[in-house]
Tab-separated table of C-alpha atoms and ligand atoms in Angstrom:
chain	number	residue	atom	x	y	z
F	1	MET	CA	69.453	0.661	-38.935
F	2	SER	CA	73.218	-0.231	-38.838
F	3	GLN	CA	75.851	2.290	-38.160
F	4	GLN	CA	77.507	1.787	-41.580
F	5	ASP	CA	74.202	2.288	-43.372
F	6	ASP	CA	74.730	4.819	-46.278
F	7	ILE	CA	71.118	5.250	-47.254
F	8	GLU	CA	69.574	8.474	-46.942
F	9	TYR	CA	66.439	7.864	-45.072
F	10	GLN	CA	63.340	10.042	-44.833
F	11	VAL	CA	62.404	11.768	-41.664
F	12	ASP	CA	59.661	9.354	-40.565
F	13	THR	CA	62.278	6.507	-40.642
F	14	LEU	CA	65.102	8.369	-38.946
F	15	ALA	CA	62.495	9.368	-36.124
F	16	ILE	CA	62.014	5.587	-35.338
F	17	ARG	CA	65.247	4.151	-36.277
F	18	THR	CA	68.154	6.443	-35.493
F	19	GLY	CA	70.427	6.274	-32.490
F	20	HIS	CA	69.890	2.886	-31.165
F	21	THR	CA	72.810	0.556	-31.127
F	22	ARG	CA	71.696	-2.746	-29.553
F	23	SER	CA	73.405	-3.864	-26.439
F	24	PHE	CA	74.659	-7.372	-26.042
F	25	GLU	CA	71.260	-8.344	-24.525
F	26	GLY	CA	69.620	-7.914	-28.029
F	27	GLU	CA	66.871	-5.519	-26.742
F	28	HIS	CA	64.280	-4.445	-29.335
F	29	GLY	CA	62.989	-1.355	-27.274
F	30	GLU	CA	65.726	1.440	-26.462
F	31	PRO	CA	67.091	0.735	-23.007
F	32	ILE	CA	67.229	3.379	-20.140
F	33	PHE	CA	70.729	3.537	-18.689
F	34	LEU	CA	70.116	4.740	-15.240
F	35	THR	CA	73.821	5.011	-14.121
F	36	SER	CA	75.759	7.981	-13.032
F	37	SER	CA	79.165	6.438	-14.091
F	38	PHE	CA	80.778	3.820	-16.028
F	39	VAL	CA	83.354	1.014	-15.173
F	40	TYR	CA	86.595	-0.098	-16.991
F	41	GLU	CA	88.365	-3.420	-17.388
F	42	ASN	CA	91.533	-2.096	-16.201
F	43	ALA	CA	93.391	1.160	-15.200
F	44	ALA	CA	94.917	1.625	-18.560
F	45	GLU	CA	91.346	1.535	-20.257
F	46	ALA	CA	90.206	4.148	-17.540
F	47	ALA	CA	93.167	6.340	-18.361
F	48	ALA	CA	92.433	6.165	-22.090
F	49	LYS	CA	88.890	7.126	-21.664
F	50	PHE	CA	89.510	9.964	-19.157
F	51	SER	CA	92.396	11.392	-21.410
F	52	GLY	CA	89.920	11.205	-24.340
F	53	GLN	CA	92.389	9.055	-26.409
F	54	GLU	CA	89.391	6.389	-26.502
F	55	PRO	CA	85.845	7.336	-26.906
F	56	GLY	CA	83.413	6.041	-24.229
F	57	ASN	CA	81.380	6.905	-21.402
F	58	ILE	CA	82.704	8.283	-18.117
F	59	TYR	CA	80.036	9.871	-16.168
F	60	SER	CA	76.352	10.870	-17.017
F	61	ARG	CA	76.806	14.536	-16.564
F	62	PHE	CA	79.121	14.195	-19.767
F	63	THR	CA	77.501	11.476	-21.789
F	64	ASN	CA	74.881	8.792	-21.104
F	65	PRO	CA	73.921	6.293	-23.860
F	66	THR	CA	70.079	6.889	-23.603
F	67	VAL	CA	70.635	10.675	-23.809
F	68	ALA	CA	72.924	10.153	-26.679
F	69	MET	CA	70.198	8.255	-28.534
F	70	PHE	CA	67.875	11.068	-28.003
F	71	GLU	CA	70.354	13.576	-29.167
F	72	LYS	CA	71.286	11.451	-32.406
F	73	ARG	CA	67.688	11.107	-33.217
F	74	LEU	CA	66.703	14.740	-32.768
F	75	ALA	CA	69.800	15.901	-34.921
F	76	ALA	CA	68.935	13.406	-37.519
F	77	MET	CA	65.257	14.857	-37.811
F	78	GLU	CA	66.487	18.312	-37.904
F	79	GLY	CA	69.114	17.616	-40.674
F	80	ALA	CA	71.795	18.793	-38.417
F	81	GLU	CA	75.306	17.399	-37.443
F	82	ARG	CA	74.700	17.329	-33.752
F	83	ALA	CA	72.305	17.898	-30.849
F	84	VAL	CA	73.203	18.494	-27.049
F	85	ALA	CA	70.439	17.784	-24.618
F	86	THR	CA	69.730	19.759	-21.591
F	87	SER	CA	67.510	19.327	-18.453
F	88	SER	CA	64.911	21.873	-19.574
F	89	GLY	CA	64.334	24.393	-22.433
F	90	MET	CA	65.598	27.127	-20.307
F	91	ALA	CA	68.756	25.329	-19.824
F	92	ALA	CA	69.409	24.951	-23.419
F	93	ILE	CA	68.918	28.776	-23.928
F	94	MET	CA	71.144	29.493	-20.979
F	95	ALA	CA	73.704	27.120	-22.529
F	96	VAL	CA	73.583	29.108	-25.783
F	97	ALA	CA	74.038	32.321	-23.923
F	98	MET	CA	76.987	30.917	-21.815
F	99	SER	CA	78.716	29.209	-24.695
F	100	PHE	CA	78.644	32.108	-27.248
F	101	LEU	CA	78.837	35.152	-25.215
F	102	LYS	CA	81.263	37.201	-23.174
F	103	ALA	CA	81.411	40.362	-21.134
F	104	GLY	CA	81.051	43.363	-23.685
F	105	ASP	CA	78.937	41.394	-26.176
F	106	HIS	CA	75.484	42.513	-27.278
F	107	VAL	CA	72.300	40.286	-28.056
F	108	VAL	CA	69.247	41.412	-30.160
F	109	CYS	CA	66.174	39.295	-29.108
F	110	SER	CA	62.598	39.346	-30.393
F	111	ARG	CA	60.287	40.883	-27.922
F	112	ALA	CA	57.577	38.204	-28.123
F	113	VAL	CA	59.800	35.244	-26.577
F	114	PHE	CA	58.673	32.791	-23.796
F	115	GLY	CA	58.490	35.022	-20.332
F	116	SER	CA	61.286	33.235	-18.782
F	117	THR	CA	63.633	33.926	-21.774
F	118	VAL	CA	63.134	37.656	-21.498
F	119	SER	CA	64.092	37.282	-17.470
F	120	LEU	CA	66.995	34.926	-18.557
F	121	PHE	CA	68.576	37.827	-20.762
F	122	GLU	CA	67.287	40.715	-18.631
F	123	LYS	CA	68.166	39.602	-14.973
F	124	TYR	CA	70.804	36.922	-15.436
F	125	VAL	CA	72.791	37.373	-18.742
F	126	VAL	CA	73.253	40.986	-18.134
F	127	LYS	CA	75.020	40.276	-14.976
F	128	PHE	CA	77.897	38.934	-16.948
F	129	GLY	CA	78.251	42.182	-18.722
F	130	VAL	CA	76.294	41.347	-21.908
F	131	ALA	CA	73.817	43.925	-22.995
F	132	VAL	CA	70.327	43.011	-24.604
F	133	ASP	CA	67.876	44.730	-26.718
F	134	PHE	CA	64.517	43.734	-27.838
F	135	VAL	CA	62.871	44.344	-31.003
F	136	ASP	CA	59.579	43.561	-32.830
F	137	LEU	CA	59.902	40.039	-34.476
F	138	THR	CA	58.462	41.017	-37.838
F	139	ASP	CA	60.259	44.409	-38.213
F	140	LEU	CA	63.522	43.736	-40.242
F	141	ASN	CA	64.536	47.416	-40.012
F	142	ALA	CA	64.151	47.414	-36.171
F	143	TRP	CA	66.672	44.294	-36.361
F	144	LYS	CA	69.093	46.137	-38.483
F	145	ASN	CA	68.920	49.235	-36.526
F	146	ALA	CA	69.448	47.468	-33.217
F	147	ILE	CA	72.732	45.689	-34.513
F	148	LYS	CA	76.029	47.071	-32.973
F	149	PRO	CA	79.665	46.089	-33.783
F	150	GLU	CA	79.490	44.059	-30.465
F	151	THR	CA	76.238	42.104	-31.397
F	152	LYS	CA	77.076	38.371	-31.357
F	153	LEU	CA	73.765	36.815	-30.964
F	154	LEU	CA	70.263	37.168	-32.594
F	155	PHE	CA	67.721	35.252	-30.806
F	156	VAL	CA	64.167	34.795	-32.013
F	157	GLU	CA	61.139	32.479	-31.274
F	158	SER	CA	58.956	31.763	-34.453
F	159	PRO	CA	56.180	31.445	-34.557
F	160	SER	CA	55.621	33.780	-31.549
F	161	ASN	CA	53.585	33.139	-28.402
F	162	PRO	CA	50.673	33.803	-28.209
F	163	LEU	CA	50.036	35.952	-31.366
F	164	ALA	CA	51.718	33.480	-34.033
F	165	GLU	CA	53.780	36.114	-35.689
F	166	VAL	CA	56.301	34.700	-38.098
F	167	ALA	CA	59.892	35.742	-38.435
F	168	ASP	CA	61.600	35.642	-41.687
F	169	ILE	CA	64.377	33.136	-40.668
F	170	GLN	CA	66.458	33.541	-44.015
F	171	ALA	CA	66.481	37.365	-43.778
F	172	LEU	CA	67.606	37.231	-40.097
F	173	ALA	CA	70.253	34.593	-40.990
F	174	ASP	CA	71.830	36.769	-43.644
F	175	LEU	CA	71.530	39.734	-41.166
F	176	ALA	CA	73.413	37.878	-38.480
F	177	HIS	CA	76.023	36.477	-40.741
F	178	GLU	CA	76.744	39.927	-42.402
F	179	ASN	CA	77.459	41.170	-39.004
F	180	ASP	CA	79.564	38.101	-37.720
F	181	ALA	CA	76.764	37.117	-35.352
F	182	LEU	CA	74.939	33.817	-34.822
F	183	LEU	CA	71.061	33.289	-35.320
F	184	ALA	CA	69.566	31.178	-32.765
F	185	ILE	CA	65.867	30.036	-33.220
F	186	ASP	CA	63.611	28.546	-30.408
F	187	ASN	CA	61.717	26.066	-32.565
F	188	THR	CA	59.570	24.583	-29.747
F	189	PHE	CA	56.312	25.351	-31.121
F	190	CYS	CA	57.020	23.772	-34.571
F	191	THR	CA	59.401	20.959	-33.847
F	192	PRO	CA	61.754	19.574	-36.631
F	193	VAL	CA	58.751	17.973	-38.217
F	194	LEU	CA	57.056	21.357	-39.056
F	195	GLN	CA	60.025	23.710	-39.416
F	196	GLN	CA	63.839	23.082	-39.924
F	197	PRO	CA	65.323	26.547	-39.191
F	198	ILE	CA	69.055	25.427	-40.195
F	199	LYS	CA	67.748	24.961	-43.716
F	200	PHE	CA	66.820	28.600	-43.790
F	201	GLY	CA	70.392	29.661	-42.444
F	202	ALA	CA	69.834	29.530	-38.767
F	203	ASP	CA	73.072	28.503	-36.685
F	204	LEU	CA	71.509	27.244	-33.527
F	205	VAL	CA	67.985	25.696	-32.878
F	206	VAL	CA	66.974	25.361	-29.271
F	207	TYR	CA	63.944	23.340	-27.948
F	208	SER	CA	61.832	22.805	-24.807
F	209	ALA	CA	61.181	19.219	-25.090
F	210	THR	CA	58.752	19.590	-22.421
F	211	LYS	CA	56.241	20.674	-24.962
F	212	TYR	CA	55.547	18.685	-28.216
F	213	ILE	CA	58.549	16.453	-28.125
F	214	ASP	CA	57.217	14.813	-25.031
F	215	GLY	CA	53.709	15.571	-26.123
F	216	GLN	CA	52.045	14.149	-23.068
F	217	GLY	CA	53.164	16.484	-20.263
F	218	ARG	CA	55.344	14.142	-18.407
F	219	ALA	CA	58.890	15.462	-18.275
F	220	LEU	CA	61.244	18.639	-18.261
F	221	GLY	CA	63.920	18.765	-21.056
F	222	GLY	CA	65.310	20.709	-23.722
F	223	ALA	CA	68.106	20.591	-26.561
F	224	VAL	CA	70.449	22.752	-28.550
F	225	VAL	CA	71.040	21.769	-32.275
F	226	GLY	CA	73.597	22.793	-34.778
F	227	ASN	CA	76.857	22.130	-36.498
F	228	HIS	CA	79.818	20.129	-34.847
F	229	LYS	CA	81.905	23.139	-34.159
F	230	LEU	CA	79.179	25.230	-32.396
F	231	LEU	CA	77.839	22.189	-30.559
F	232	GLU	CA	81.201	21.341	-29.294
F	233	GLU	CA	81.199	24.467	-27.283
F	234	VAL	CA	77.616	23.817	-25.882
F	235	PHE	CA	78.663	20.359	-24.964
F	236	GLY	CA	81.714	21.713	-22.883
F	237	TYR	CA	79.578	23.993	-21.085
F	238	VAL	CA	76.832	21.496	-20.197
F	239	ARG	CA	79.267	18.787	-19.230
F	240	THR	CA	81.111	21.208	-16.917
F	241	THR	CA	78.233	23.052	-15.345
F	242	GLY	CA	75.682	20.260	-15.210
F	243	PRO	CA	72.330	21.048	-16.813
F	244	SER	CA	72.441	17.594	-18.414
F	245	MET	CA	69.330	15.826	-19.329
F	246	SER	CA	68.177	12.714	-17.088
F	247	PRO	CA	68.521	9.461	-18.989
F	248	PHE	CA	64.848	8.694	-18.008
F	249	ASN	CA	63.619	11.894	-19.486
F	250	ALA	CA	65.711	11.339	-22.599
F	251	TRP	CA	64.057	7.974	-23.042
F	252	THR	CA	60.608	9.532	-22.716
F	253	PHE	CA	61.636	12.142	-25.389
F	254	LEU	CA	63.173	9.516	-27.574
F	255	LYS	CA	59.803	7.583	-27.635
F	256	GLY	CA	58.036	10.976	-28.109
F	257	LEU	CA	59.980	11.708	-31.511
F	258	GLU	CA	58.777	8.484	-32.883
F	259	THR	CA	55.116	9.795	-32.995
F	260	LEU	CA	55.877	13.486	-33.356
F	261	ARG	CA	55.056	13.782	-37.039
F	262	LEU	CA	51.748	12.168	-36.485
F	263	ARG	CA	50.923	14.159	-33.398
F	264	MET	CA	52.032	17.530	-34.919
F	265	ASN	CA	49.805	16.890	-38.054
F	266	ALA	CA	46.745	16.176	-35.757
F	267	HIS	CA	47.355	19.208	-33.632
F	268	SER	CA	47.620	21.262	-36.913
F	269	ASP	CA	44.541	19.843	-38.327
F	270	GLY	CA	42.427	20.344	-35.273
F	271	ALA	CA	43.904	23.985	-34.705
F	272	GLN	CA	43.165	24.732	-38.382
F	273	LYS	CA	39.436	23.710	-37.687
F	274	LEU	CA	39.046	25.419	-34.415
F	275	ALA	CA	40.586	28.670	-36.131
F	276	GLU	CA	38.089	28.466	-38.927
F	277	PHE	CA	35.185	28.030	-36.393
F	278	LEU	CA	36.384	30.994	-34.374
F	279	ASN	CA	36.884	33.183	-37.261
F	280	SER	CA	33.281	32.965	-38.223
F	281	HIS	CA	31.845	33.358	-34.705
F	282	ALA	CA	29.964	36.593	-33.846
F	283	LYS	CA	31.493	36.806	-30.482
F	284	VAL	CA	35.103	36.661	-31.643
F	285	GLU	CA	36.959	39.891	-32.386
F	286	LYS	CA	40.171	38.363	-33.929
F	287	VAL	CA	41.831	35.068	-34.423
F	288	TYR	CA	45.437	34.787	-34.518
F	289	TYR	CA	46.489	31.478	-36.406
F	290	ALA	CA	48.966	31.458	-39.261
F	291	GLY	CA	46.793	28.900	-41.002
F	292	LEU	CA	44.081	31.633	-41.764
F	293	PRO	CA	44.937	33.229	-45.182
F	294	GLU	CA	44.457	36.709	-43.601
F	295	HIS	CA	46.929	36.278	-40.937
F	296	VAL	CA	49.999	38.573	-41.374
F	297	GLY	CA	52.360	35.794	-41.097
F	298	HIS	CA	50.477	33.384	-43.362
F	299	GLU	CA	52.731	33.605	-46.527
F	300	LEU	CA	55.992	33.209	-44.538
F	301	ALA	CA	54.554	30.351	-42.563
F	302	VAL	CA	53.629	28.606	-45.864
F	303	LYS	CA	57.279	29.165	-47.067
F	304	GLN	CA	58.979	28.144	-43.996
F	305	GLN	CA	56.798	25.553	-42.290
F	306	LYS	CA	55.176	22.271	-43.140
F	307	GLY	CA	52.223	22.812	-41.008
F	308	PHE	CA	50.917	25.794	-38.703
F	309	GLY	CA	50.966	24.037	-35.501
F	310	GLY	CA	48.578	23.584	-32.326
F	311	ILE	CA	48.471	26.991	-30.856
F	312	VAL	CA	45.310	29.053	-31.541
F	313	SER	CA	44.739	32.517	-30.004
F	314	PHE	CA	41.669	34.540	-30.249
F	315	GLU	CA	40.240	37.784	-28.709
F	316	VAL	CA	36.625	37.670	-27.577
F	317	LYS	CA	34.322	40.841	-27.439
F	318	GLY	CA	33.774	42.028	-24.010
F	319	GLY	CA	37.377	41.861	-22.506
F	320	ARG	CA	38.435	40.080	-19.479
F	321	GLU	CA	35.000	39.195	-18.257
F	322	ALA	CA	34.099	37.582	-21.409
F	323	ALA	CA	37.345	35.779	-21.790
F	324	TRP	CA	37.048	34.425	-18.426
F	325	LYS	CA	33.619	33.193	-19.014
F	326	VAL	CA	34.843	31.264	-21.941
F	327	ILE	CA	37.604	29.726	-19.925
F	328	ASP	CA	35.437	29.025	-16.844
F	329	ASN	CA	32.553	27.368	-19.053
F	330	THR	CA	34.985	24.703	-20.421
F	331	ARG	CA	34.483	21.304	-19.058
F	332	PHE	CA	37.368	19.235	-19.903
F	333	ILE	CA	39.866	21.621	-21.447
F	334	SER	CA	42.651	22.074	-18.627
F	335	ILE	CA	43.048	25.727	-17.488
F	336	THR	CA	46.838	25.722	-17.296
F	337	GLY	CA	49.802	27.775	-18.805
F	338	ASN	CA	51.440	24.702	-20.242
F	339	LEU	CA	51.073	23.707	-24.053
F	340	GLY	CA	52.007	21.089	-26.530
F	341	ASP	CA	50.227	18.118	-24.642
F	342	ALA	CA	47.523	15.528	-26.017
F	343	LYS	CA	45.353	17.371	-23.572
F	344	SER	CA	44.017	20.771	-24.795
F	345	THR	CA	45.070	23.574	-22.470
F	346	ILE	CA	43.358	27.076	-22.142
F	347	THR	CA	44.957	30.270	-20.829
F	348	HIS	CA	44.337	33.974	-20.273
F	349	PRO	CA	47.617	35.545	-21.082
F	350	ALA	CA	46.948	38.969	-19.691
F	351	THR	CA	46.499	37.594	-16.395
F	352	THR	CA	48.862	34.480	-16.332
F	353	THR	CA	51.776	33.942	-18.824
F	354	HIS	CA	52.065	37.836	-19.427
F	355	GLY	CA	50.596	39.047	-16.078
F	356	LYS	CA	53.806	40.522	-14.864
F	357	LEU	CA	53.978	43.170	-18.019
F	358	SER	CA	53.031	46.659	-17.230
F	359	PRO	CA	49.761	47.804	-19.038
F	360	GLU	CA	51.853	49.507	-21.755
F	361	ALA	CA	54.013	46.641	-22.266
F	362	LYS	CA	51.030	44.423	-22.623
F	363	GLU	CA	49.375	46.864	-25.285
F	364	ALA	CA	52.735	47.018	-27.137
F	365	ALA	CA	52.821	43.351	-27.158
F	366	GLY	CA	49.104	42.904	-28.262
F	367	ILE	CA	48.138	41.072	-25.254
F	368	ARG	CA	44.761	42.469	-24.694
F	369	GLU	CA	42.150	41.489	-21.710
F	370	GLY	CA	39.920	39.671	-24.287
F	371	LEU	CA	42.836	37.420	-25.421
F	372	ILE	CA	42.629	33.692	-24.921
F	373	ARG	CA	45.309	31.165	-25.846
F	374	LEU	CA	44.382	27.628	-26.720
F	375	SER	CA	46.772	24.704	-27.069
F	376	VAL	CA	44.627	22.275	-29.238
F	377	GLY	CA	45.256	18.664	-27.966
F	378	LEU	CA	44.437	15.459	-29.518
F	379	GLU	CA	40.865	15.096	-28.096
F	380	ASP	CA	38.121	14.927	-30.817
F	381	ILE	CA	37.961	18.423	-32.287
F	382	ASP	CA	34.200	18.502	-32.523
F	383	ASP	CA	34.336	18.046	-28.675
F	384	ILE	CA	36.895	20.923	-28.374
F	385	ILE	CA	35.018	23.179	-30.546
F	386	ALA	CA	31.790	22.433	-28.250
F	387	ASP	CA	33.853	23.111	-25.173
F	388	ILE	CA	34.887	26.541	-26.271
F	389	SER	CA	31.423	27.379	-27.656
F	390	ARG	CA	29.798	26.880	-24.202
F	391	GLY	CA	31.214	30.094	-22.777
F	392	LEU	CA	31.096	31.833	-26.172
F	393	ASP	CA	27.264	31.362	-26.455
F	394	LEU	CA	27.000	32.990	-22.910
F	395	ILE	CA	28.772	36.313	-23.764
M	401	LIG	C1	58.235	26.185	-22.469
M	401	LIG	C2	59.067	27.087	-23.250
M	401	LIG	C3	60.430	27.311	-22.975
M	401	LIG	C4	61.072	26.927	-21.688
M	401	LIG	O1	61.278	25.390	-21.584
M	401	LIG	P1	61.139	24.721	-20.213
M	401	LIG	O2	61.278	23.427	-20.725
M	401	LIG	O3	59.992	25.004	-19.464
M	401	LIG	O4	62.387	25.095	-19.545
M	401	LIG	C5	61.174	28.057	-24.060
M	401	LIG	N1	60.598	28.410	-25.039
M	401	LIG	C6	59.375	28.207	-25.357
M	401	LIG	C7	58.832	28.672	-26.879
M	401	LIG	C8	58.508	27.423	-24.551
M	401	LIG	O5	57.151	27.210	-24.783
């Protein structure tokens, strides 16, 4: 794909062809530029690059060609103007907070966000004089009531973890913009192939690339995506404070993007089959998967998403003892809190990812003792179902 190309390519083509400008070596695969700095022909060229008169690389905390390839490819897949890569998903969220908030500002955040996101706002962002309120993701009135004149950012993760609740992105974007605030969406669970929040009015999209974008559990990374104006702020923050992505990790994610669509479709197909199996199982109390027509978020998910993703949560009858029995009787599914891997993973939220919450907070968040969260991997789905059934049959 040449730089002058004015053809509008489809996402599957962009995912494989965007971002790579061949070097003088004529390489076919994208190169990894493991270098901290860059050199110049003479002092005048150095001066021009440092002053910004001439574009070009200076130092890999600012820009690096491999990282830039990943950023261009991700932005293209998202239908966005620009992306800035970060060292992790949390670094991406912190970059949003530090780029767009100042003392006296206020944030409204959905309650069911990633655990470290809650800590980031409650423990660290508040230190800079920024107030944060948490609301129920599906309760639009709660969002409205939480907004104050100082509100500058609405932050939401959709679908939520682990109960797969779905936020109305368009409605939240309208609400944010009526109040001169920005809407940021953590799109880690869907990735740009299943959901493009900018099309529904979101201003910023953040990713943990550690999950599906890598897809094979190898590297930590993240990104912020949005328009040129907003992303210039994020770029300034990242290049100055240093949560930049490593070129090696960028290469891993760049290759991950090439197969992302195929993998997300396979994760979604497997998850749908598993959810339907669990839904008719006598030992299962409730299944949380937006691909099931009776799930509260089903209609919105159909409107906003191109698939329902790979995360299935379900509550077994018999509380913690029964849930642990299901987990402990699996043979190949990994018992770990991570997700978005080719390997299926299983976890008991009440005692792991959400273990630090008080009993009341767990109840409010719907994290019961019988709840199990499964990230459906790419193994044969019949084997996955059999691995889950082993424990279920013993309850
Ligand atoms: C994992 C995760 C994060 C944090 O990403 P890291 O890469 O671990 O820093 C943020 N949001 C969601 C939804 C996640 O699953």
